[in-house]
Short mmCIF file of N, CA and C in Angstrom, two decimals:
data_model
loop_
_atom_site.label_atom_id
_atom_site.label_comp_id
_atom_site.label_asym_id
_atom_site.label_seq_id
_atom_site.Cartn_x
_atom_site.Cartn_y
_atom_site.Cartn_z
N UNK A 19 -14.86 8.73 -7.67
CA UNK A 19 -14.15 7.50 -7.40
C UNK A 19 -14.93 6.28 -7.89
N UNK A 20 -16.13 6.26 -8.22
CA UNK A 20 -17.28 5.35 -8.30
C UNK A 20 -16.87 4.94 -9.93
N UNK A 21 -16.04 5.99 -10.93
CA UNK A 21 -15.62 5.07 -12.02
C UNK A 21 -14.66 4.54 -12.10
N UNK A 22 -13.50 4.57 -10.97
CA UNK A 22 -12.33 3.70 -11.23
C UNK A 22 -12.79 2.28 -11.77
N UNK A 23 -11.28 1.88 -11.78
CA UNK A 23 -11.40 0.53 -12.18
C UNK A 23 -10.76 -0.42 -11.42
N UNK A 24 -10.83 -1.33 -10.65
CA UNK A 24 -10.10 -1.76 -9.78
C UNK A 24 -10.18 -3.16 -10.27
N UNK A 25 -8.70 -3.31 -9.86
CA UNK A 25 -7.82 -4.48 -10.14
C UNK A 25 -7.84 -5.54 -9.31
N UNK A 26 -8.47 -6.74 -9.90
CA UNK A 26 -8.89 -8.24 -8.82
C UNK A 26 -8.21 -9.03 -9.38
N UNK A 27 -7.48 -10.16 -8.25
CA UNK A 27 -7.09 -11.41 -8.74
C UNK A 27 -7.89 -12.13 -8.28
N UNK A 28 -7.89 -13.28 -8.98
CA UNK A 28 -8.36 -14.30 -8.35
C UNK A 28 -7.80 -16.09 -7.83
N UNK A 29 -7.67 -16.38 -6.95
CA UNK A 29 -6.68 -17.03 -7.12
C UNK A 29 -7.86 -18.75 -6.29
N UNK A 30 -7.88 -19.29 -6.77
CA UNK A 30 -8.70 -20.53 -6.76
C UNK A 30 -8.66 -21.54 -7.50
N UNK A 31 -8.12 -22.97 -6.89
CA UNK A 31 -8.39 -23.89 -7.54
C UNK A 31 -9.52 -24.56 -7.63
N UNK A 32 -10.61 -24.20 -7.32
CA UNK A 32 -12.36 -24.71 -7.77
C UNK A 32 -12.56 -23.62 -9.18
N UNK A 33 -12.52 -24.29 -10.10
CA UNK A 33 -13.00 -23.53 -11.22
C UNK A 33 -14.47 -23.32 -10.75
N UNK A 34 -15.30 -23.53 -10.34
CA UNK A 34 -16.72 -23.27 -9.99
C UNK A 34 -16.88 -21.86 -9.29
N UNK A 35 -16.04 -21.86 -8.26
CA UNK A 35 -15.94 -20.57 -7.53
C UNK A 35 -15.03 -19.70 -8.29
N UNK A 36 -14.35 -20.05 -9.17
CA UNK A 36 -13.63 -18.89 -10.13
C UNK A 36 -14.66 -18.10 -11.04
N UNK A 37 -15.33 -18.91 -11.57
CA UNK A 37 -16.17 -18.07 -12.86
C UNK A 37 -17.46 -18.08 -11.83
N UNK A 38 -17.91 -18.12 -11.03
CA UNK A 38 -18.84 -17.57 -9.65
C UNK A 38 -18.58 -16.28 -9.61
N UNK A 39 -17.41 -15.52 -9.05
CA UNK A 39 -16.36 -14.47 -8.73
C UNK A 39 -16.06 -13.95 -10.48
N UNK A 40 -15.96 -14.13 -11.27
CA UNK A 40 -15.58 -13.59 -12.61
C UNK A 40 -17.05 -12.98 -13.14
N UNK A 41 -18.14 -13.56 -12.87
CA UNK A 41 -19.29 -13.63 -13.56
C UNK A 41 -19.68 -11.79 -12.30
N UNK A 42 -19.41 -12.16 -11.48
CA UNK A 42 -20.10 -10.88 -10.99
C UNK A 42 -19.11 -9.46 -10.59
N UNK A 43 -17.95 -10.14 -10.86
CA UNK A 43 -16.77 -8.79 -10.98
C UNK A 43 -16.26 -8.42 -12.50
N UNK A 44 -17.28 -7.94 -13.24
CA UNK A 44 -17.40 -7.59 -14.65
C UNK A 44 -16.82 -5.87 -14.70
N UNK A 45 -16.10 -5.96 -16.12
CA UNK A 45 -16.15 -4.51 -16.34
C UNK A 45 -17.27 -3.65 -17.11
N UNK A 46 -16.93 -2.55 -16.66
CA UNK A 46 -15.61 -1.99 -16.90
C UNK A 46 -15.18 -1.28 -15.37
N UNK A 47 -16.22 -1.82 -14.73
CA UNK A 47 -15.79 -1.71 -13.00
C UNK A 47 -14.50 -2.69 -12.53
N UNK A 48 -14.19 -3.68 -12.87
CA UNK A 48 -13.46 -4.56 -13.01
C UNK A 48 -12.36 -4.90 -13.93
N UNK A 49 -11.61 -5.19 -13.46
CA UNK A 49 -10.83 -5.54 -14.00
C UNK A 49 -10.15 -7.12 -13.29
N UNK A 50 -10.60 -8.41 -13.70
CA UNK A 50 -9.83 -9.50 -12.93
C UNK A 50 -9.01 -10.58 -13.62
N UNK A 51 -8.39 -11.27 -12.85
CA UNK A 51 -7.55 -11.97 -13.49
C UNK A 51 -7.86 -13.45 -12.60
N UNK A 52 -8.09 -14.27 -13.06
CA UNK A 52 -8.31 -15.50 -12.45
C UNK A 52 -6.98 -16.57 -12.23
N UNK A 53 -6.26 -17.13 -11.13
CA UNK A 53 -5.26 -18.36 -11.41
C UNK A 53 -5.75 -19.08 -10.34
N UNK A 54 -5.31 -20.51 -10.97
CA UNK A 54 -5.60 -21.27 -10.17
C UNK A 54 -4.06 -21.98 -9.32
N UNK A 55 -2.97 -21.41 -9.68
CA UNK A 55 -1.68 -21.97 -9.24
C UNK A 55 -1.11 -20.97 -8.24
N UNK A 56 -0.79 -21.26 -7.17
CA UNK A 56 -0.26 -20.27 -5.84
C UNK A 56 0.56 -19.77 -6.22
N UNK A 57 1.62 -20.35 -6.96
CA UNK A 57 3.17 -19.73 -7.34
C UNK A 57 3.21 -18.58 -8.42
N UNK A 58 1.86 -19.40 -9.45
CA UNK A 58 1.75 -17.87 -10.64
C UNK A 58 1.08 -16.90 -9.68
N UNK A 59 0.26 -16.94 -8.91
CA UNK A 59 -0.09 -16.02 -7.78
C UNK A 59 1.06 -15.26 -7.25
N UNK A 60 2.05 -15.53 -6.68
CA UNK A 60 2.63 -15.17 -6.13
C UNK A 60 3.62 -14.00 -7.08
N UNK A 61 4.07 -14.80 -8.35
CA UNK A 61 4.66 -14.01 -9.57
C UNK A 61 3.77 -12.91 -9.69
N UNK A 62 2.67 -13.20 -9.72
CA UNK A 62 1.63 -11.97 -10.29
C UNK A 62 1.96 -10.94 -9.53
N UNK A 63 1.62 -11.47 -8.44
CA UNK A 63 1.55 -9.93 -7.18
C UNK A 63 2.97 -9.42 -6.71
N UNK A 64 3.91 -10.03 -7.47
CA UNK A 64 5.44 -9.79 -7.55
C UNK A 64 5.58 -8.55 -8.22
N UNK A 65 5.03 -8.62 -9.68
CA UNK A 65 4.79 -7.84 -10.84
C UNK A 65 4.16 -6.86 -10.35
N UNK A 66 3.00 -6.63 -10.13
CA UNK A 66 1.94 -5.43 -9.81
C UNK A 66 1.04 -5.52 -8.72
N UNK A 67 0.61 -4.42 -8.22
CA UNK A 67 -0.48 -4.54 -7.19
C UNK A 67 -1.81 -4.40 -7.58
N UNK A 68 -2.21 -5.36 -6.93
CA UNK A 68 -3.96 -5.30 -7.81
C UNK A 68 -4.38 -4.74 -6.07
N UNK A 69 -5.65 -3.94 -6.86
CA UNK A 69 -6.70 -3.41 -5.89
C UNK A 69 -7.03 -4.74 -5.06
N UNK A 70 -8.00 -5.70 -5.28
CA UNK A 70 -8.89 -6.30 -4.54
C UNK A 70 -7.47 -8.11 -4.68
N UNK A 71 -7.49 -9.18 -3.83
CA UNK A 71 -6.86 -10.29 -3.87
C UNK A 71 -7.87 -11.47 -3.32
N UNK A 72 -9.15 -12.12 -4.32
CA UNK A 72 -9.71 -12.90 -3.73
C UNK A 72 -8.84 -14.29 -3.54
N UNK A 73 -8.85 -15.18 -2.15
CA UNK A 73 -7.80 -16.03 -2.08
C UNK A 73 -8.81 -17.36 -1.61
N UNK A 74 -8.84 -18.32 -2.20
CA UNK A 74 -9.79 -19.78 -1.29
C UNK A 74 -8.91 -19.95 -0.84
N UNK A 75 -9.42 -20.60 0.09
CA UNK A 75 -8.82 -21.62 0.93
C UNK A 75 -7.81 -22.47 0.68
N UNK A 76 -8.23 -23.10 -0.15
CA UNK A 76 -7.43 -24.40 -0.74
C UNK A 76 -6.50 -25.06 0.17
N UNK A 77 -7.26 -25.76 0.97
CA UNK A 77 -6.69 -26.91 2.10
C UNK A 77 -5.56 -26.18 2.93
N UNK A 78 -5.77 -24.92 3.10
CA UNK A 78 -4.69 -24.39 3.81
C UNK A 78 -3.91 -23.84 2.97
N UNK A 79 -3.60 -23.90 1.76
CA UNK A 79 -2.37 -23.42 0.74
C UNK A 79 -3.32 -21.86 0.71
N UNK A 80 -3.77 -21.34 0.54
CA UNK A 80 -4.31 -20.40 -0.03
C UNK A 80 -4.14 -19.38 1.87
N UNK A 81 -4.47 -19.81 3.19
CA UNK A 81 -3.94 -18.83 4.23
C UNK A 81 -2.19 -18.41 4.21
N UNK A 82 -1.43 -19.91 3.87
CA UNK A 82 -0.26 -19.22 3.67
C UNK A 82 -0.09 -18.02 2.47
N UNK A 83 -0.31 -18.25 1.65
CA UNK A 83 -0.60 -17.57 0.00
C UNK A 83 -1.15 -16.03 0.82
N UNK A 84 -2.26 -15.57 1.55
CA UNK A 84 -2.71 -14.75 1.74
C UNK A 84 -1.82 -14.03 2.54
N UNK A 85 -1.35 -14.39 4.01
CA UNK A 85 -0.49 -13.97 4.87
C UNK A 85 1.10 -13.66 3.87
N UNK A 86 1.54 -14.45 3.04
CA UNK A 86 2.85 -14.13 2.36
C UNK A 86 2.49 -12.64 1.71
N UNK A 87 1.67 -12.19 1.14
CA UNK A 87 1.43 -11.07 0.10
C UNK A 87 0.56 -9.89 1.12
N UNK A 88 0.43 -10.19 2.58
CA UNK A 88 -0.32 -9.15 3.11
C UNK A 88 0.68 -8.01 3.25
N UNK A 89 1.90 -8.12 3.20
CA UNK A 89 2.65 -6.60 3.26
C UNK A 89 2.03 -5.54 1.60
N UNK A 90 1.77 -6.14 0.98
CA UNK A 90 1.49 -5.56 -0.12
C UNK A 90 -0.09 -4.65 0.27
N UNK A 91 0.11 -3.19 -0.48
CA UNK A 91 -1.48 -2.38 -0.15
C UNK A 91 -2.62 -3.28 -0.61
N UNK A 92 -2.71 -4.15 -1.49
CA UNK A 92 -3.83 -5.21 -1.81
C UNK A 92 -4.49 -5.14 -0.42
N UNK A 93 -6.42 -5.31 -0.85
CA UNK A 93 -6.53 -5.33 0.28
C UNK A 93 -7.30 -6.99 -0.49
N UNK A 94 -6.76 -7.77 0.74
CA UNK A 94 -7.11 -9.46 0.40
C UNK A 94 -8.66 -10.15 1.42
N UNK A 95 -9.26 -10.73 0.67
CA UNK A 95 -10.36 -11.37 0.71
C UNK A 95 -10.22 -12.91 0.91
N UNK A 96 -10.32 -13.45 1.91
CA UNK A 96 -9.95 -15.02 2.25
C UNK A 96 -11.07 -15.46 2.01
N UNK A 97 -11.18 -16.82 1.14
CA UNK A 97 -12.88 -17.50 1.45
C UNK A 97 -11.97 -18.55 2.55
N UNK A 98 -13.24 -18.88 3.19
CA UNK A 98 -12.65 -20.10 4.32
C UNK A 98 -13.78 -20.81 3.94
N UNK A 99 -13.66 -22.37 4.40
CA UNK A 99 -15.34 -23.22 4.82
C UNK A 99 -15.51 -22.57 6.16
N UNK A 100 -16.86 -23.14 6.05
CA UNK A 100 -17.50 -22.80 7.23
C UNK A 100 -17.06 -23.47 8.65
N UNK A 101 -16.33 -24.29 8.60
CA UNK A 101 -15.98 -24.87 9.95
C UNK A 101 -14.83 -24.63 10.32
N UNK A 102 -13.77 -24.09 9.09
CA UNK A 102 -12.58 -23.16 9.74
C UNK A 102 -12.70 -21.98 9.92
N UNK A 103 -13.60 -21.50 9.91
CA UNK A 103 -13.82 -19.95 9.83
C UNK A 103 -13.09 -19.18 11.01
N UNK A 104 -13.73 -19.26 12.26
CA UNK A 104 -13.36 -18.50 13.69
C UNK A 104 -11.85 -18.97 13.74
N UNK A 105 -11.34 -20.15 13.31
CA UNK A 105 -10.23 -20.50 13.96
C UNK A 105 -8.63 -19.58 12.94
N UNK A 106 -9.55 -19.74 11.22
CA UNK A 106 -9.08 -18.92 10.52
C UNK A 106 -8.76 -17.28 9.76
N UNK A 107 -9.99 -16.76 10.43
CA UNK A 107 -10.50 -15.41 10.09
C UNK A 107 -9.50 -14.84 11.79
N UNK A 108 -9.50 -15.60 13.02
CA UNK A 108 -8.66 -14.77 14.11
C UNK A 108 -7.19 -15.07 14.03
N UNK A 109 -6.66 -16.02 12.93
CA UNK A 109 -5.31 -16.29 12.27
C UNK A 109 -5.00 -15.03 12.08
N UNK A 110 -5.34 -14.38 11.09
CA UNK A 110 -5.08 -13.83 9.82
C UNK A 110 -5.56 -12.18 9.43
N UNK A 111 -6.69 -11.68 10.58
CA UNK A 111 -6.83 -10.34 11.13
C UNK A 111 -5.38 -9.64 11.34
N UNK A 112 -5.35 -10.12 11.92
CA UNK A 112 -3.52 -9.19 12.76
C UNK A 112 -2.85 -9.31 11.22
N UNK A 113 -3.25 -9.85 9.93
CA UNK A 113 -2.43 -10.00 8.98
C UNK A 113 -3.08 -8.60 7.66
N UNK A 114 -4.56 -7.74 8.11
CA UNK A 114 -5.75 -7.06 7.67
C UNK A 114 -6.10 -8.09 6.53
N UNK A 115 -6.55 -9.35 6.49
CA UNK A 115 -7.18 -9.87 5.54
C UNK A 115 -8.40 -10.16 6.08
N UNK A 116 -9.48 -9.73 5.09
CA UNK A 116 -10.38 -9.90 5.51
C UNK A 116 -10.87 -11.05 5.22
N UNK A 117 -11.84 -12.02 6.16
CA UNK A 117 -12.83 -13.33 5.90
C UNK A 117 -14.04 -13.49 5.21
N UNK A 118 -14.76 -14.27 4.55
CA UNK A 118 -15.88 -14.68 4.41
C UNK A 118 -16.12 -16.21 4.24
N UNK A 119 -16.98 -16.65 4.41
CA UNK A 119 -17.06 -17.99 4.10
C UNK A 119 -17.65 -18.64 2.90
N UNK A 120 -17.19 -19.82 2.58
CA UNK A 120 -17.97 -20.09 1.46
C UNK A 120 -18.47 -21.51 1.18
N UNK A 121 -19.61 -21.76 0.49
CA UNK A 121 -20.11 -21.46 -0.60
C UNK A 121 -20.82 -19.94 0.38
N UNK A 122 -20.77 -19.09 -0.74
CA UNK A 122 -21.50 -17.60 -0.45
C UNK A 122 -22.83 -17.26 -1.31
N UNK A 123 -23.30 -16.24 -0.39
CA UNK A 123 -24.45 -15.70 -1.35
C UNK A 123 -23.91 -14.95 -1.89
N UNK A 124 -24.74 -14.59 -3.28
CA UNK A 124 -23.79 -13.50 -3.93
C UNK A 124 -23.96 -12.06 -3.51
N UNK A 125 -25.40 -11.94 -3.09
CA UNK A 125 -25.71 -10.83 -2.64
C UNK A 125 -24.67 -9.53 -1.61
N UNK A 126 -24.44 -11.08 -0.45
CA UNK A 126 -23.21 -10.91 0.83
C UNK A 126 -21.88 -10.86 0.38
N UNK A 127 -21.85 -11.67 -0.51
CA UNK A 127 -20.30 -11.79 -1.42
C UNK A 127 -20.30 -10.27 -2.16
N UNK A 128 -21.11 -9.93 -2.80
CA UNK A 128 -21.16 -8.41 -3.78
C UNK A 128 -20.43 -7.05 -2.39
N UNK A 129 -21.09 -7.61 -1.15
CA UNK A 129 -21.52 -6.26 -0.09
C UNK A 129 -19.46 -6.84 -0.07
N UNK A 130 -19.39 -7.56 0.34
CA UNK A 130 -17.57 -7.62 0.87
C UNK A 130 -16.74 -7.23 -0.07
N UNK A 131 -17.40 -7.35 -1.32
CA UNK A 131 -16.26 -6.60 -2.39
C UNK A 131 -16.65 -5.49 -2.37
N UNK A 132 -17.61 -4.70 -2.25
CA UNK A 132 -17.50 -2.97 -1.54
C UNK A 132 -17.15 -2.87 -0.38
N UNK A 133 -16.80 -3.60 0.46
CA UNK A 133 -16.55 -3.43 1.86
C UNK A 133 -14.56 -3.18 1.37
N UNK A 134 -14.18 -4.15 0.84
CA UNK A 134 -12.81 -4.12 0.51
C UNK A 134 -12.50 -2.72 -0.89
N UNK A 135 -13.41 -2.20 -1.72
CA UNK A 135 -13.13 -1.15 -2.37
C UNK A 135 -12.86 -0.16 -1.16
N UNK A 136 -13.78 -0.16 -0.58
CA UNK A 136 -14.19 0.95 0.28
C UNK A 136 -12.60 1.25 0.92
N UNK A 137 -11.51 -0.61 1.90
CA UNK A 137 -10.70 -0.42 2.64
C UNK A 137 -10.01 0.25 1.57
N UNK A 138 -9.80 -0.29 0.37
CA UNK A 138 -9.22 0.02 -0.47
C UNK A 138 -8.81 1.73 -0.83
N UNK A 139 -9.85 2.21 -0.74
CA UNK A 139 -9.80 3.57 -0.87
C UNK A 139 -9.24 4.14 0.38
N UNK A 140 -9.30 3.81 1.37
CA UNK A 140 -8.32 4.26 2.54
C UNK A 140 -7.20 3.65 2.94
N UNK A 141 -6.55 2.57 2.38
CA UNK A 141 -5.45 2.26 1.91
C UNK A 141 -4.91 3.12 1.14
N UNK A 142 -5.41 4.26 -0.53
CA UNK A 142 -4.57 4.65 -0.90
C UNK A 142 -4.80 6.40 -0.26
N UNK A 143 -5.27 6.23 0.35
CA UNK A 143 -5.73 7.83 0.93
C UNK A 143 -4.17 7.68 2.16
N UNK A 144 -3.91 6.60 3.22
CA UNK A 144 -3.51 6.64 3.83
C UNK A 144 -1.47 6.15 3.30
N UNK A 145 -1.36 5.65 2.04
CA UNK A 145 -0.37 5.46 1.12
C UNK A 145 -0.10 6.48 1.00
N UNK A 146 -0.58 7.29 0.59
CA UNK A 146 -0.57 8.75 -0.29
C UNK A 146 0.13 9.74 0.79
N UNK A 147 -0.44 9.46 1.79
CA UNK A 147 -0.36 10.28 3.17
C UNK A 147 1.35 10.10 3.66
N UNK A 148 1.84 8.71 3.63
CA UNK A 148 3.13 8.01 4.20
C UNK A 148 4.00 8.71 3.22
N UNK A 149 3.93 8.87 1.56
CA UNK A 149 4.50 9.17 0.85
C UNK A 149 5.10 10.81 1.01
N UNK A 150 3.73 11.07 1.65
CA UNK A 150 4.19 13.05 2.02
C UNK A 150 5.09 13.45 3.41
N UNK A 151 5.01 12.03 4.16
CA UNK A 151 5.07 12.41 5.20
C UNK A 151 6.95 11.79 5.07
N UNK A 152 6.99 10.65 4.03
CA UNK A 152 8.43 10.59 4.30
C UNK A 152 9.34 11.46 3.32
N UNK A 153 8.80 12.44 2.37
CA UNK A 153 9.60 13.05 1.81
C UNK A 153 9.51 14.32 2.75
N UNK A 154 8.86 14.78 3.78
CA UNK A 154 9.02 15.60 3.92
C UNK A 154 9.99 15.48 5.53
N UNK A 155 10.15 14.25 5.46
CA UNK A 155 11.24 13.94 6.31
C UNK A 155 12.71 14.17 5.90
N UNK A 156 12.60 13.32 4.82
CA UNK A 156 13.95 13.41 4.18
C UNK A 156 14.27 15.00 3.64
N UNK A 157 13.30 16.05 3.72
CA UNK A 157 13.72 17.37 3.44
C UNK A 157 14.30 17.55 4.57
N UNK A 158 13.62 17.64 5.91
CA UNK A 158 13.80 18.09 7.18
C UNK A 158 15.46 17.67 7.90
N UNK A 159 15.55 16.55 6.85
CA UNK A 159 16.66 15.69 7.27
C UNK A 159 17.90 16.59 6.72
N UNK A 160 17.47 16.40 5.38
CA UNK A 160 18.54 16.94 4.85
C UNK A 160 18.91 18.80 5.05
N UNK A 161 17.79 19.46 5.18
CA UNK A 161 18.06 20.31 5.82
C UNK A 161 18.98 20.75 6.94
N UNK A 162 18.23 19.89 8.18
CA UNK A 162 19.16 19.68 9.60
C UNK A 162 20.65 19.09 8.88
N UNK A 163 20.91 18.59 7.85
CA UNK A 163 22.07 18.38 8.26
C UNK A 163 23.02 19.32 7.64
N UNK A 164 22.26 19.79 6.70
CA UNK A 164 22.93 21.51 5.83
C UNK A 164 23.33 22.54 7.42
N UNK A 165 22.31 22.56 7.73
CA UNK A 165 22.42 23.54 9.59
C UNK A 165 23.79 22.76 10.40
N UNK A 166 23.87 21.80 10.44
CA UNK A 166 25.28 21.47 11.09
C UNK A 166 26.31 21.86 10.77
N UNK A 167 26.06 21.67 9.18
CA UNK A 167 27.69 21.74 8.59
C UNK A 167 28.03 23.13 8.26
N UNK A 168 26.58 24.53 8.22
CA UNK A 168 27.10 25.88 8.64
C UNK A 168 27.20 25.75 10.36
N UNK A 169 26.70 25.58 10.71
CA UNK A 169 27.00 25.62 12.15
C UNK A 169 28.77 25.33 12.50
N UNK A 170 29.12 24.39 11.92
CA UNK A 170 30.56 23.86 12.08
C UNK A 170 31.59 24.74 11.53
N UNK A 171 31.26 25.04 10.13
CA UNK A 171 32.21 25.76 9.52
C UNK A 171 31.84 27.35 9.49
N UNK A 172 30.76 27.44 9.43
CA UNK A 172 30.80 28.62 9.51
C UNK A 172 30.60 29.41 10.96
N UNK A 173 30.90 28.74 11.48
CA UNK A 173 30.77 29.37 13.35
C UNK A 173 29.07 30.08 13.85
N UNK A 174 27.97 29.35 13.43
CA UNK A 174 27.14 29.68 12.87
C UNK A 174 26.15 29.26 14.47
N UNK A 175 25.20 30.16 14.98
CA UNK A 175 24.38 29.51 15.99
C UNK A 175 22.96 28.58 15.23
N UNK A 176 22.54 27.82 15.66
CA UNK A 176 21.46 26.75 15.08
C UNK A 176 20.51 28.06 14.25
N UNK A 177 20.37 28.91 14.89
CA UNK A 177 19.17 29.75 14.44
C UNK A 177 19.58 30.72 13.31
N UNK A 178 20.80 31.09 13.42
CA UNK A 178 21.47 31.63 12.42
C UNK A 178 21.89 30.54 11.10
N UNK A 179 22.12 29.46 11.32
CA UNK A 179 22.25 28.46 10.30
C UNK A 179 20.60 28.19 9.67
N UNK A 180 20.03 28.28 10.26
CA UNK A 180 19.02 28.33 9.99
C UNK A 180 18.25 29.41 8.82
N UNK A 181 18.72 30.43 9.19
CA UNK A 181 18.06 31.90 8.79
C UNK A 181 19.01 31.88 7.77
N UNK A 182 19.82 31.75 7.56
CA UNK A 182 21.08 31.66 6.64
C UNK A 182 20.37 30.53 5.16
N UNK A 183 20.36 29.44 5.63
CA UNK A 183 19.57 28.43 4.89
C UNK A 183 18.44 29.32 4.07
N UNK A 184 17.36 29.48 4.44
CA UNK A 184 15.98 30.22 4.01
C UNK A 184 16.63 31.52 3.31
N UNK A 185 17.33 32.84 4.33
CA UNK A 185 17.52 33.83 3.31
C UNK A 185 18.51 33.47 1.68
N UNK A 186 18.80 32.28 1.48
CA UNK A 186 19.85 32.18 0.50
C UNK A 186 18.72 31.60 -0.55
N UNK A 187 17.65 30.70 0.61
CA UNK A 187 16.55 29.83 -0.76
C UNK A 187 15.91 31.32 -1.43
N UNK A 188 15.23 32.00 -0.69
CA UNK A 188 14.34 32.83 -1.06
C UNK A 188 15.31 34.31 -1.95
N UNK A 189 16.36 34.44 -1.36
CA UNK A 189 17.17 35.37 -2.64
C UNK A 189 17.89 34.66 -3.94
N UNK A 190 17.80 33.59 -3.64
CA UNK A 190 17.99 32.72 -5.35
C UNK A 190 17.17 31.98 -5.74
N UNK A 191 15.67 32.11 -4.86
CA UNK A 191 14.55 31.39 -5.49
C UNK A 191 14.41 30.02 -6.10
N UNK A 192 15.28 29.70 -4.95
CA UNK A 192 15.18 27.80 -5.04
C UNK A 192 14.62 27.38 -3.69
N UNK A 193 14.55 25.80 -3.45
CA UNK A 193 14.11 25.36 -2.67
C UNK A 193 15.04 25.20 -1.61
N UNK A 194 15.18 25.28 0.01
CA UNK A 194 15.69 25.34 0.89
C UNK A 194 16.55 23.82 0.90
N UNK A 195 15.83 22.54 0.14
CA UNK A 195 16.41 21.33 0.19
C UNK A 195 18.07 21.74 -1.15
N UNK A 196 17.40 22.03 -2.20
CA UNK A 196 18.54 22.99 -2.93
C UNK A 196 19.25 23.55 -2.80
N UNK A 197 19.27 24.14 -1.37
CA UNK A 197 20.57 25.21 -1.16
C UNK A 197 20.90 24.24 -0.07
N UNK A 198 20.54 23.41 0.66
CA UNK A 198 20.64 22.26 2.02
C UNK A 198 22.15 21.31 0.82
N UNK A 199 21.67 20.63 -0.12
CA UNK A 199 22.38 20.11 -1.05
C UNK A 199 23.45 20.71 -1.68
N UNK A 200 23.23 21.87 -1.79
CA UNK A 200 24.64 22.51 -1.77
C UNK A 200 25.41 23.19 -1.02
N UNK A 201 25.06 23.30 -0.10
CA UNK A 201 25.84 23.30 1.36
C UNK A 201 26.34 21.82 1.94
N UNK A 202 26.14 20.70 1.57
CA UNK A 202 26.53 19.24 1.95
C UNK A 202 27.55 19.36 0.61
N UNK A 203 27.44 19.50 -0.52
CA UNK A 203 28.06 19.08 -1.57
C UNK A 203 29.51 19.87 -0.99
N UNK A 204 29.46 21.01 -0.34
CA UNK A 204 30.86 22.45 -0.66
C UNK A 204 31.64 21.73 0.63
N UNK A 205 30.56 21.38 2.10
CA UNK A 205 31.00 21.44 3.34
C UNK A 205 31.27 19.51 3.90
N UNK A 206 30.32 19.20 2.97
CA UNK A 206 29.84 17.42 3.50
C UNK A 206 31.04 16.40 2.77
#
């Protein structure tokens, strides 16, 4: 996992803190994109999901900006100043964006962009996971509802609609959602 390439925006109107953040998120570990306009921000992350979302502050424009795009797997990086910090970092938790403050060291700044690869990687471990878990709903689904409609028409007990389902997948060597689908298509 240590050669991916992960995908950063950057979204800051201090050009100072942009090429700060550009200068030490280099590839070919990197991959970033710098804007300084909320709205092309917003287009961007419309378009595609980037791995990492560094967001300033920017007088408050940049917490709304962060909270709008937290449904997205991005995992987002807020800089705050230092004197909004507590009031802004306990905003915006319940939103998983994470805080730091800034001006930063780079050292501490380097450790939070592995801290966010890291969420990152269990973001798509736990993506990956939702993806298995809702197709294998929608089998279960569609299954159960193949079992009704022998149950109905064919005077069929749950367990026998059942056994009926499986012995037909496994003697025509398709998938049980396959023969579920054509039992909805004949009966549904």
């Amino acid at each position: 996992m240590s050669e991916d390439i992960h995908s950063v925006l950057v979204v800051s109107k201090d050009s100072k803190i942009s090429s700060q953040i550009s200068s030490m998120l280099i590839a070919p570990l990197f991959e970033t994109e710098i804007t300084s306009d909320f709205n092309e921000a917003r287009r961007k992350c419309g378009e595609r999901v980037y791995n990492i979302v560094i967001v300033d502050y920017a007088d408050g424009e940049g917490v709304d900006f962060a909270t709008d795009i937290s449904q997205s797997t991005s995992t987002i990086l807020l800089l705050t100043p230092p004197e909004h910090f507590d009031e802004i970092s306990y905003k915006v938790e319940s939103f998983g964006i994470l805080t730091t403050t800034k001006p930063f060291d780079q050292f501490f700044f380097y450790n939070m962009i592995k801290v966010a690869i890291a969420v990152q990687y269990k973001i798509q471990v736990f993506s990956s996971q939702n993806v298995k878990l809702k197709i294998k709903m929608e089998e279960i689904r569609l299954v159960n509802r193949a079992k009704m409609l022998v149950m109905q028409f064919l005077s069929f007990t749950e367990e026998q609609a059942h056994h009926y389902i499986e012995k037909e997948a496994m003697d025509r060597s398709m998938k049980k959602t396959e023969i579920a689908n054509e039992i909805i298509k004949k009966y549904g």
